[in-house]
mmCIF file of C-alpha atoms and ligand atoms in Angstrom:
data_model
loop_
_atom_site.group_PDB
_atom_site.id
_atom_site.type_symbol
_atom_site.label_atom_id
_atom_site.label_comp_id
_atom_site.label_asym_id
_atom_site.label_seq_id
_atom_site.Cartn_x
_atom_site.Cartn_y
_atom_site.Cartn_z
ATOM 1 C CA MET A 27 -12.403 -14.162 -6.864
ATOM 2 C CA SER A 28 -9.192 -15.122 -4.929
ATOM 3 C CA LYS A 29 -9.495 -13.324 -1.135
ATOM 4 C CA ILE A 30 -6.022 -11.260 -0.254
ATOM 5 C CA ILE A 31 -6.358 -10.744 3.882
ATOM 6 C CA THR A 32 -3.221 -8.586 5.109
ATOM 7 C CA ILE A 33 -1.990 -8.635 8.812
ATOM 8 C CA THR A 34 -0.573 -5.392 10.274
ATOM 9 C CA PHE A 35 0.567 -5.802 14.175
ATOM 10 C CA ASN A 36 1.989 -2.264 14.160
ATOM 11 C CA PRO A 37 0.114 0.145 11.990
ATOM 12 C CA ALA A 38 1.152 3.791 11.991
ATOM 13 C CA ILE A 39 -0.422 7.462 11.236
ATOM 14 C CA ASP A 40 1.973 8.269 8.987
ATOM 15 C CA LYS A 41 1.946 12.326 9.428
ATOM 16 C CA SER A 42 3.757 14.200 6.761
ATOM 17 C CA THR A 43 5.050 17.934 6.472
ATOM 18 C CA THR A 44 7.988 20.168 5.178
ATOM 19 C CA VAL A 45 10.403 22.618 6.459
ATOM 20 C CA PRO A 46 12.753 24.670 4.641
ATOM 21 C CA ALA A 47 15.807 23.389 6.645
ATOM 22 C CA LEU A 48 15.764 20.920 9.855
ATOM 23 C CA ILE A 49 17.886 23.020 12.180
ATOM 24 C CA ALA A 50 18.752 22.029 15.678
ATOM 25 C CA GLU A 51 17.014 24.559 18.822
ATOM 26 C CA LYS A 52 14.883 26.644 16.589
ATOM 27 C CA LYS A 53 11.027 26.748 16.235
ATOM 28 C CA LEU A 54 10.716 25.026 13.123
ATOM 29 C CA LYS A 55 7.728 26.243 10.911
ATOM 30 C CA CYS A 56 6.042 23.137 9.289
ATOM 31 C CA THR A 57 3.587 23.102 6.627
ATOM 32 C CA LYS A 58 0.085 21.379 7.103
ATOM 33 C CA PRO A 59 0.284 18.075 8.086
ATOM 34 C CA VAL A 60 -0.642 15.218 5.669
ATOM 35 C CA TYR A 61 -2.126 12.108 7.516
ATOM 36 C CA GLU A 62 -2.000 8.650 5.713
ATOM 37 C CA PRO A 63 -2.801 5.206 7.393
ATOM 38 C CA GLY A 64 0.611 3.269 6.815
ATOM 39 C CA GLY A 65 2.301 0.147 8.280
ATOM 40 C CA GLY A 66 3.275 -2.886 6.295
ATOM 41 C CA GLY A 67 0.382 -4.950 5.829
ATOM 42 C CA ILE A 68 -1.997 -1.356 5.118
ATOM 43 C CA ASN A 69 0.250 -0.365 2.669
ATOM 44 C CA VAL A 70 0.011 -3.759 0.687
ATOM 45 C CA ALA A 71 -3.830 -3.618 1.062
ATOM 46 C CA ARG A 72 -4.052 0.031 -0.004
ATOM 47 C CA ALA A 73 -1.601 -0.856 -3.000
ATOM 48 C CA VAL A 74 -4.019 -3.876 -4.333
ATOM 49 C CA LYS A 75 -6.730 -1.553 -4.185
ATOM 50 C CA LYS A 76 -5.067 0.759 -6.652
ATOM 51 C CA LEU A 77 -4.127 -2.464 -8.712
ATOM 52 C CA GLY A 78 -7.930 -2.804 -9.132
ATOM 53 C CA GLY A 79 -8.176 -5.794 -6.729
ATOM 54 C CA THR A 80 -9.546 -5.922 -2.970
ATOM 55 C CA ALA A 81 -7.832 -6.828 0.070
ATOM 56 C CA THR A 82 -9.267 -6.875 3.789
ATOM 57 C CA ALA A 83 -7.112 -5.492 6.105
ATOM 58 C CA ILE A 84 -6.763 -6.952 9.761
ATOM 59 C CA TYR A 85 -4.909 -4.829 12.165
ATOM 60 C CA MET A 86 -4.568 -3.801 16.102
ATOM 61 C CA ALA A 87 -5.429 -0.313 16.861
ATOM 62 C CA GLY A 88 -6.457 1.755 20.051
ATOM 63 C CA GLY A 89 -6.786 4.948 21.732
ATOM 64 C CA TYR A 90 -7.794 8.175 20.048
ATOM 65 C CA THR A 91 -5.154 7.734 17.385
ATOM 66 C CA GLY A 92 -6.222 4.260 16.625
ATOM 67 C CA LYS A 93 -9.851 5.928 15.565
ATOM 68 C CA ALA A 94 -8.227 8.457 13.709
ATOM 69 C CA PHE A 95 -6.114 5.825 12.044
ATOM 70 C CA THR A 96 -9.549 3.518 11.156
ATOM 71 C CA LYS A 97 -11.234 6.913 9.961
ATOM 72 C CA LEU A 98 -8.272 7.425 7.717
ATOM 73 C CA LEU A 99 -8.397 3.964 6.182
ATOM 74 C CA ASN A 100 -12.218 3.893 5.968
ATOM 75 C CA LYS A 101 -11.857 7.111 3.633
ATOM 76 C CA GLU A 102 -9.692 4.915 1.268
ATOM 77 C CA GLY A 103 -12.492 2.497 1.123
ATOM 78 C CA ILE A 104 -10.568 -0.563 2.367
ATOM 79 C CA ASP A 105 -12.467 -3.556 4.136
ATOM 80 C CA SER A 106 -10.964 -4.021 7.661
ATOM 81 C CA ILE A 107 -11.173 -5.864 10.776
ATOM 82 C CA ILE A 108 -9.804 -4.080 13.891
ATOM 83 C CA ALA A 109 -8.455 -5.836 16.955
ATOM 84 C CA GLU A 110 -8.703 -3.536 19.628
ATOM 85 C CA ILE A 111 -5.874 -2.413 21.773
ATOM 86 C CA LYS A 112 -5.733 -0.366 25.142
ATOM 87 C CA GLU A 113 -3.043 1.684 24.208
ATOM 88 C CA ASP A 114 -3.029 4.285 21.653
ATOM 89 C CA THR A 115 -1.733 3.451 17.656
ATOM 90 C CA ARG A 116 1.649 4.915 17.046
ATOM 91 C CA GLU A 117 2.301 8.156 14.975
ATOM 92 C CA ASN A 118 5.452 8.117 12.789
ATOM 93 C CA LEU A 119 6.764 11.887 11.717
ATOM 94 C CA ILE A 120 7.850 12.161 7.932
ATOM 95 C CA VAL A 121 9.722 15.886 7.358
ATOM 96 C CA TYR A 122 10.676 16.877 3.932
ATOM 97 C CA GLU A 123 13.360 19.625 3.730
ATOM 98 C CA THR A 124 12.614 21.746 0.744
ATOM 99 C CA SER A 125 16.340 23.600 0.553
ATOM 100 C CA THR A 126 18.216 20.076 0.298
ATOM 101 C CA ASN A 127 14.905 17.938 -1.160
ATOM 102 C CA GLN A 128 15.859 15.215 1.767
ATOM 103 C CA GLN A 129 13.174 13.002 3.485
ATOM 104 C CA TYR A 130 13.778 12.510 7.056
ATOM 105 C CA ARG A 131 11.444 9.391 8.561
ATOM 106 C CA PHE A 132 11.163 9.130 12.475
ATOM 107 C CA GLY A 133 9.329 5.699 13.543
ATOM 108 C CA MET A 134 7.799 5.343 16.900
ATOM 109 C CA PRO A 135 8.249 2.166 18.625
ATOM 110 C CA GLY A 136 4.581 1.203 18.657
ATOM 111 C CA PRO A 137 2.242 0.107 21.644
ATOM 112 C CA THR A 138 2.528 -2.650 24.270
ATOM 113 C CA ILE A 139 0.281 -5.552 23.093
ATOM 114 C CA LEU A 140 -1.267 -7.583 25.883
ATOM 115 C CA GLU A 141 -1.156 -11.088 25.984
ATOM 116 C CA GLN A 142 -5.225 -11.316 25.332
ATOM 117 C CA GLU A 143 -5.045 -8.672 23.107
ATOM 118 C CA TRP A 144 -2.866 -10.609 20.355
ATOM 119 C CA LYS A 145 -4.424 -13.661 21.213
ATOM 120 C CA GLN A 146 -7.918 -12.201 20.036
ATOM 121 C CA CYS A 147 -6.381 -10.753 17.298
ATOM 122 C CA LEU A 148 -5.295 -14.647 15.943
ATOM 123 C CA ALA A 149 -8.841 -15.406 16.949
ATOM 124 C CA GLN A 150 -9.691 -12.996 14.472
ATOM 125 C CA ILE A 151 -7.603 -14.526 11.704
ATOM 126 C CA GLU A 152 -8.912 -17.765 12.651
ATOM 127 C CA ASN A 153 -12.732 -16.478 12.101
ATOM 128 C CA ILE A 154 -12.035 -15.520 8.351
ATOM 129 C CA LYS A 155 -14.268 -17.642 6.712
ATOM 130 C CA GLU A 156 -12.225 -17.551 3.285
ATOM 131 C CA ALA A 157 -8.533 -16.777 2.312
ATOM 132 C CA ASP A 158 -6.600 -17.838 -0.964
ATOM 133 C CA PHE A 159 -3.376 -15.518 0.723
ATOM 134 C CA ILE A 160 -2.546 -14.145 3.985
ATOM 135 C CA ILE A 161 -0.076 -11.508 4.192
ATOM 136 C CA VAL A 162 1.793 -10.427 7.286
ATOM 137 C CA SER A 163 4.060 -7.382 6.576
ATOM 138 C CA GLY A 164 5.914 -5.021 9.095
ATOM 139 C CA ALA A 165 7.503 -5.411 12.334
ATOM 140 C CA LEU A 166 6.131 -6.695 15.651
ATOM 141 C CA PRO A 167 4.939 -4.180 18.369
ATOM 142 C CA PRO A 168 6.386 -4.739 21.978
ATOM 143 C CA GLY A 169 4.383 -7.925 23.627
ATOM 144 C CA ILE A 170 3.896 -9.827 20.771
ATOM 145 C CA PRO A 171 6.188 -13.136 21.070
ATOM 146 C CA LEU A 172 8.019 -14.208 17.958
ATOM 147 C CA THR A 173 5.667 -17.440 18.012
ATOM 148 C CA VAL A 174 2.867 -15.725 16.469
ATOM 149 C CA TYR A 175 4.315 -16.563 12.925
ATOM 150 C CA SER A 176 4.216 -20.337 13.797
ATOM 151 C CA LYS A 177 0.492 -19.708 14.803
ATOM 152 C CA ILE A 178 -0.559 -17.734 11.787
ATOM 153 C CA ALA A 179 1.426 -20.517 9.700
ATOM 154 C CA SER A 180 -0.804 -23.150 10.955
ATOM 155 C CA VAL A 181 -4.107 -20.838 10.464
ATOM 156 C CA ALA A 182 -2.952 -20.609 7.153
ATOM 157 C CA ARG A 183 -2.400 -24.110 6.318
ATOM 158 C CA SER A 184 -5.802 -25.072 8.051
ATOM 159 C CA LYS A 185 -7.934 -22.663 5.234
ATOM 160 C CA ASN A 186 -5.249 -23.710 2.615
ATOM 161 C CA ALA A 187 -4.075 -19.887 2.092
ATOM 162 C CA LYS A 188 -0.774 -19.085 0.752
ATOM 163 C CA LEU A 189 0.970 -17.217 3.346
ATOM 164 C CA ILE A 190 3.315 -14.355 2.524
ATOM 165 C CA VAL A 191 5.893 -12.526 5.458
ATOM 166 C CA ASP A 192 7.470 -9.234 4.678
ATOM 167 C CA THR A 193 9.971 -8.583 7.545
ATOM 168 C CA SER A 194 13.243 -8.778 9.162
ATOM 169 C CA GLY A 195 15.595 -9.965 11.720
ATOM 170 C CA ASP A 196 14.338 -12.509 14.166
ATOM 171 C CA ALA A 197 10.674 -12.029 12.963
ATOM 172 C CA LEU A 198 11.668 -13.191 9.522
ATOM 173 C CA MET A 199 13.822 -16.052 11.034
ATOM 174 C CA GLU A 200 10.990 -17.493 12.864
ATOM 175 C CA ALA A 201 8.624 -16.844 9.898
ATOM 176 C CA VAL A 202 10.897 -19.483 7.990
ATOM 177 C CA GLN A 203 11.271 -21.840 10.338
ATOM 178 C CA ALA A 204 7.117 -21.957 10.801
ATOM 179 C CA GLY A 205 6.695 -22.393 7.044
ATOM 180 C CA LEU A 206 5.150 -20.621 4.429
ATOM 181 C CA TYR A 207 4.878 -19.994 0.476
ATOM 182 C CA LEU A 208 7.042 -16.560 -0.141
ATOM 183 C CA ILE A 209 9.195 -14.012 1.383
ATOM 184 C CA LYS A 210 10.382 -10.792 -0.128
ATOM 185 C CA PRO A 211 13.516 -9.705 1.595
ATOM 186 C CA ASN A 212 15.822 -7.156 0.459
ATOM 187 C CA LEU A 213 19.707 -8.128 0.315
ATOM 188 C CA ALA A 214 20.235 -6.815 3.904
ATOM 189 C CA GLU A 215 17.290 -8.719 5.342
ATOM 190 C CA LEU A 216 18.597 -12.101 3.361
ATOM 191 C CA SER A 217 22.081 -11.469 4.488
ATOM 192 C CA SER A 218 20.887 -11.455 8.136
ATOM 193 C CA LEU A 219 18.849 -14.516 7.448
ATOM 194 C CA LEU A 220 21.942 -16.281 6.348
ATOM 195 C CA GLY A 221 24.324 -14.795 8.850
ATOM 196 C CA LYS A 222 26.327 -13.643 5.591
ATOM 197 C CA GLU A 223 27.842 -10.416 5.199
ATOM 198 C CA ASN A 224 27.850 -8.177 2.169
ATOM 199 C CA LEU A 225 25.799 -10.141 0.057
ATOM 200 C CA ASN A 226 26.074 -9.285 -3.453
ATOM 201 C CA ILE A 227 23.719 -9.859 -6.670
ATOM 202 C CA GLU A 228 26.168 -12.756 -7.861
ATOM 203 C CA ARG A 229 25.077 -14.748 -4.719
ATOM 204 C CA VAL A 230 21.801 -14.388 -4.612
ATOM 205 C CA ASP A 231 20.500 -17.295 -5.863
ATOM 206 C CA GLU A 232 22.711 -19.330 -4.180
ATOM 207 C CA ALA A 233 21.749 -17.828 -1.077
ATOM 208 C CA ALA A 234 18.298 -17.675 -1.828
ATOM 209 C CA LYS A 235 18.303 -21.750 -2.727
ATOM 210 C CA GLU A 236 20.330 -22.235 0.732
ATOM 211 C CA VAL A 237 16.821 -20.516 2.445
ATOM 212 C CA ILE A 238 14.454 -22.748 0.361
ATOM 213 C CA ASN A 239 16.833 -26.194 1.065
ATOM 214 C CA LYS A 240 17.423 -25.071 4.855
ATOM 215 C CA TRP A 241 13.825 -23.775 5.946
ATOM 216 C CA LYS A 242 10.140 -24.393 4.894
ATOM 217 C CA CYS A 243 9.692 -21.628 2.057
ATOM 218 C CA GLU A 244 8.758 -22.245 -1.562
ATOM 219 C CA VAL A 245 9.400 -19.098 -3.122
ATOM 220 C CA VAL A 246 12.119 -16.357 -2.476
ATOM 221 C CA VAL A 247 11.855 -12.877 -4.198
ATOM 222 C CA VAL A 248 15.075 -11.091 -3.255
ATOM 223 C CA SER A 249 14.459 -6.863 -3.875
ATOM 224 C CA MET A 250 17.604 -5.110 -4.761
ATOM 225 C CA GLY A 251 16.393 -1.688 -5.345
ATOM 226 C CA GLY A 252 17.409 -0.306 -9.052
ATOM 227 C CA ALA A 253 18.769 -3.714 -9.665
ATOM 228 C CA GLY A 254 15.204 -5.079 -9.860
ATOM 229 C CA ALA A 255 14.636 -8.433 -8.025
ATOM 230 C CA MET A 256 15.835 -12.635 -8.180
ATOM 231 C CA LEU A 257 13.097 -15.193 -8.166
ATOM 232 C CA VAL A 258 14.080 -18.286 -6.885
ATOM 233 C CA THR A 259 12.136 -21.666 -6.426
ATOM 234 C CA ARG A 260 13.196 -25.383 -5.956
ATOM 235 C CA ASP A 261 13.542 -25.456 -10.051
ATOM 236 C CA LEU A 262 13.797 -21.640 -10.977
ATOM 237 C CA ALA A 263 16.336 -18.663 -10.848
ATOM 238 C CA MET A 264 15.588 -15.535 -12.682
ATOM 239 C CA HIS A 265 16.705 -11.950 -12.585
ATOM 240 C CA ILE A 266 14.121 -9.625 -13.093
ATOM 241 C CA MET A 267 15.099 -5.920 -14.423
ATOM 242 C CA PRO A 268 13.230 -2.863 -14.596
ATOM 243 C CA PRO A 269 13.781 -0.215 -16.771
ATOM 244 C CA ALA A 270 15.501 2.807 -15.523
ATOM 245 C CA VAL A 271 12.757 5.780 -14.400
ATOM 246 C CA LYS A 272 13.150 9.033 -12.869
ATOM 247 C CA ILE A 273 13.032 8.517 -8.986
ATOM 248 C CA LYS A 274 10.982 10.703 -6.973
ATOM 249 C CA SER A 275 10.826 8.791 -3.718
ATOM 250 C CA THR A 276 11.520 5.226 -2.947
ATOM 251 C CA VAL A 277 9.132 4.920 0.195
ATOM 252 C CA GLY A 278 6.506 2.487 -0.317
ATOM 253 C CA ALA A 279 8.593 0.438 -3.220
ATOM 254 C CA GLY A 280 8.923 -2.463 -1.070
ATOM 255 C CA ASP A 281 5.127 -2.790 -0.196
ATOM 256 C CA SER A 282 3.891 -1.763 -3.343
ATOM 257 C CA MET A 283 6.071 -4.679 -4.889
ATOM 258 C CA VAL A 284 4.422 -7.200 -2.626
ATOM 259 C CA ALA A 285 0.816 -5.905 -3.413
ATOM 260 C CA GLY A 286 2.110 -6.321 -7.267
ATOM 261 C CA ILE A 287 3.016 -10.078 -6.482
ATOM 262 C CA VAL A 288 -0.187 -11.062 -4.763
ATOM 263 C CA GLN A 289 -2.591 -9.356 -7.028
ATOM 264 C CA SER A 290 -1.050 -11.263 -9.913
ATOM 265 C CA LEU A 291 -1.073 -14.703 -8.208
ATOM 266 C CA ALA A 292 -4.862 -13.615 -7.102
ATOM 267 C CA ASP A 293 -5.459 -13.186 -10.920
ATOM 268 C CA ASN A 294 -4.269 -16.820 -11.344
ATOM 269 C CA LYS A 295 -1.055 -15.956 -13.290
ATOM 270 C CA SER A 296 2.319 -17.539 -12.797
ATOM 271 C CA ILE A 297 4.933 -16.976 -10.119
ATOM 272 C CA GLU A 298 7.112 -15.935 -12.763
ATOM 273 C CA GLU A 299 4.609 -13.434 -14.254
ATOM 274 C CA ALA A 300 3.823 -12.194 -10.746
ATOM 275 C CA ALA A 301 7.130 -11.676 -9.396
ATOM 276 C CA GLN A 302 7.407 -9.411 -12.665
ATOM 277 C CA TYR A 303 5.012 -7.199 -12.089
ATOM 278 C CA GLY A 304 5.741 -6.994 -8.795
ATOM 279 C CA VAL A 305 8.904 -5.305 -9.960
ATOM 280 C CA ALA A 306 6.930 -3.270 -12.156
ATOM 281 C CA CYS A 307 4.657 -2.418 -8.951
ATOM 282 C CA GLY A 308 8.042 -1.643 -6.734
ATOM 283 C CA THR A 309 9.632 0.694 -9.504
ATOM 284 C CA ALA A 310 6.351 2.427 -10.339
ATOM 285 C CA ALA A 311 6.131 3.174 -6.557
ATOM 286 C CA THR A 312 9.381 5.430 -6.812
ATOM 287 C CA MET A 313 8.128 7.536 -9.838
ATOM 288 C CA ASN A 314 5.561 9.276 -6.997
ATOM 289 C CA ALA A 315 6.961 11.844 -4.439
ATOM 290 C CA GLY A 316 6.533 11.097 -0.585
ATOM 291 C CA THR A 317 4.717 8.322 0.383
ATOM 292 C CA GLU A 318 2.347 7.791 -2.595
ATOM 293 C CA LEU A 319 2.072 3.969 -3.780
ATOM 294 C CA CYS A 320 2.375 2.676 -7.304
ATOM 295 C CA ARG A 321 -0.267 3.955 -9.764
ATOM 296 C CA LYS A 322 -1.837 0.933 -12.115
ATOM 297 C CA GLU A 323 -1.013 2.796 -15.142
ATOM 298 C CA ASP A 324 2.592 3.155 -14.401
ATOM 299 C CA ALA A 325 2.963 -0.525 -13.394
ATOM 300 C CA ASP A 326 1.090 -1.799 -16.483
ATOM 301 C CA HIS A 327 3.705 0.034 -19.011
ATOM 302 C CA LEU A 328 6.673 -0.693 -16.897
ATOM 303 C CA TYR A 329 5.702 -4.673 -16.910
ATOM 304 C CA LYS A 330 6.231 -4.453 -20.550
ATOM 305 C CA LEU A 331 9.576 -3.022 -20.406
ATOM 306 C CA ILE A 332 10.619 -5.501 -17.854
ATOM 307 C CA GLN A 333 14.029 -7.647 -18.783
ATOM 308 C CA VAL A 334 14.253 -11.235 -17.678
ATOM 309 C CA THR A 335 17.567 -13.368 -17.248
ATOM 310 C CA LYS A 336 16.908 -16.723 -16.548
ATOM 311 C CA PHE A 337 19.462 -19.115 -14.521
ATOM 312 C CA ARG A 338 17.695 -22.130 -14.244
HETATM 313 N N1 ATP B 24 16.472 3.048 -7.043
HETATM 314 C C1 ATP B 24 15.357 2.059 -7.767
HETATM 315 N N2 ATP B 24 15.036 2.253 -9.037
HETATM 316 C C2 ATP B 24 14.191 1.417 -9.718
HETATM 317 N N3 ATP B 24 13.449 0.575 -9.143
HETATM 318 C C3 ATP B 24 13.495 0.407 -7.574
HETATM 319 C C4 ATP B 24 14.095 1.608 -6.827
HETATM 320 N N4 ATP B 24 14.307 1.301 -5.564
HETATM 321 C C5 ATP B 24 13.356 0.379 -5.379
HETATM 322 N N5 ATP B 24 12.692 -0.208 -6.717
HETATM 323 C C6 ATP B 24 11.880 -1.305 -7.086
HETATM 324 O O1 ATP B 24 11.015 -1.345 -5.857
HETATM 325 C C7 ATP B 24 11.241 -2.980 -5.617
HETATM 326 C C8 ATP B 24 11.563 -2.875 -3.855
HETATM 327 O O2 ATP B 24 12.379 -2.237 -3.717
HETATM 328 P P1 ATP B 24 13.486 -2.348 -2.485
HETATM 329 O O3 ATP B 24 14.630 -3.403 -2.813
HETATM 330 O O4 ATP B 24 14.270 -1.395 -2.029
HETATM 331 O O5 ATP B 24 12.510 -3.186 -1.317
HETATM 332 P P2 ATP B 24 12.712 -2.849 0.363
HETATM 333 O O6 ATP B 24 14.118 -2.564 0.892
HETATM 334 O O7 ATP B 24 11.940 -3.632 1.222
HETATM 335 O O8 ATP B 24 12.105 -1.568 0.146
HETATM 336 P P3 ATP B 24 11.179 -0.687 1.529
HETATM 337 O O9 ATP B 24 12.087 0.241 2.314
HETATM 338 O O10 ATP B 24 9.996 -0.115 0.639
HETATM 339 O O11 ATP B 24 10.563 -1.667 2.395
HETATM 340 C C9 ATP B 24 12.680 -3.467 -6.298
HETATM 341 O O12 ATP B 24 12.715 -4.800 -6.466
HETATM 342 C C10 ATP B 24 12.485 -2.555 -7.559
HETATM 343 O O13 ATP B 24 11.305 -2.967 -8.286
HETATM 344 MG MG1 MG B 25 10.645 -3.952 2.935
#
């Protein structure tokens, strides 16, 4: 069986609650909060499990909140390797306003990581005996230098593992320069990587091809929300369109998509099939309220309804 490893440098306890209305200055009565373990790679590992696979989550955690985070993750039965830190793991707040059906998401910056702490985490990644896919997802917390991506890229090469990175800004630039197998930028992330403004669907194929030609990246899956995704490799370009569904919340769509792609690849499917299953999983996640990730039965159903247009 293929081994999937996810890496999360900046995990968070996602604390969700609801209020009738968000009003300034007033004391707001919130409902009993729901706590979930979150952060890019953590969500990918949880979604892989929902799809019937297994992933090991490597993450940094510390303090009282770090312990609470680990307890939440253990409850979900996710294999994990913890890189201990001194400061407290962050907590994010998600407030759902019932009068408007709108969600407000407050993201905290995350603890500052010491040099020996992130180096220790890298050593833990290196110590993994077997890895076929390594997924690094989410932002870097303060203290970890961007060069961490080139270190992970060389670990992935030494283990013959396919590296997948889902991040944005300077971190994404560093990752493609370091070399990897696949990136999954959305339109805004791809535009900013190439220093282009307002990249539209018509120019996505050309832009993704530019990434492949310029840096060391084999596959680009550009996610485009309701318009699905564009899969681009050196000799392939295909638009993958999901069917229309009733959207409840798009939170977790990107992470569910990455999980669908990697789980398919781990099942020895082709990159075309994997990208289509990824779109099915991303869209399946939008059918669930709040922070809930994709359900396998929804993803399997949507997969059959996907429409593909090949350009190359
Ligand atoms: N409104 C939508 N309708 C249908 N499918 C959607 C919608 N939004 C997202 N998806 C599905 O989820 C996938 C990933 O979503 P999106 O392009 O929004 O990624 P993202 O911006 O990385 O999301 P995230 O905020 O989770 O990081 C899409 O390719 C699509 O399959
Ligand atoms: Mg995303």
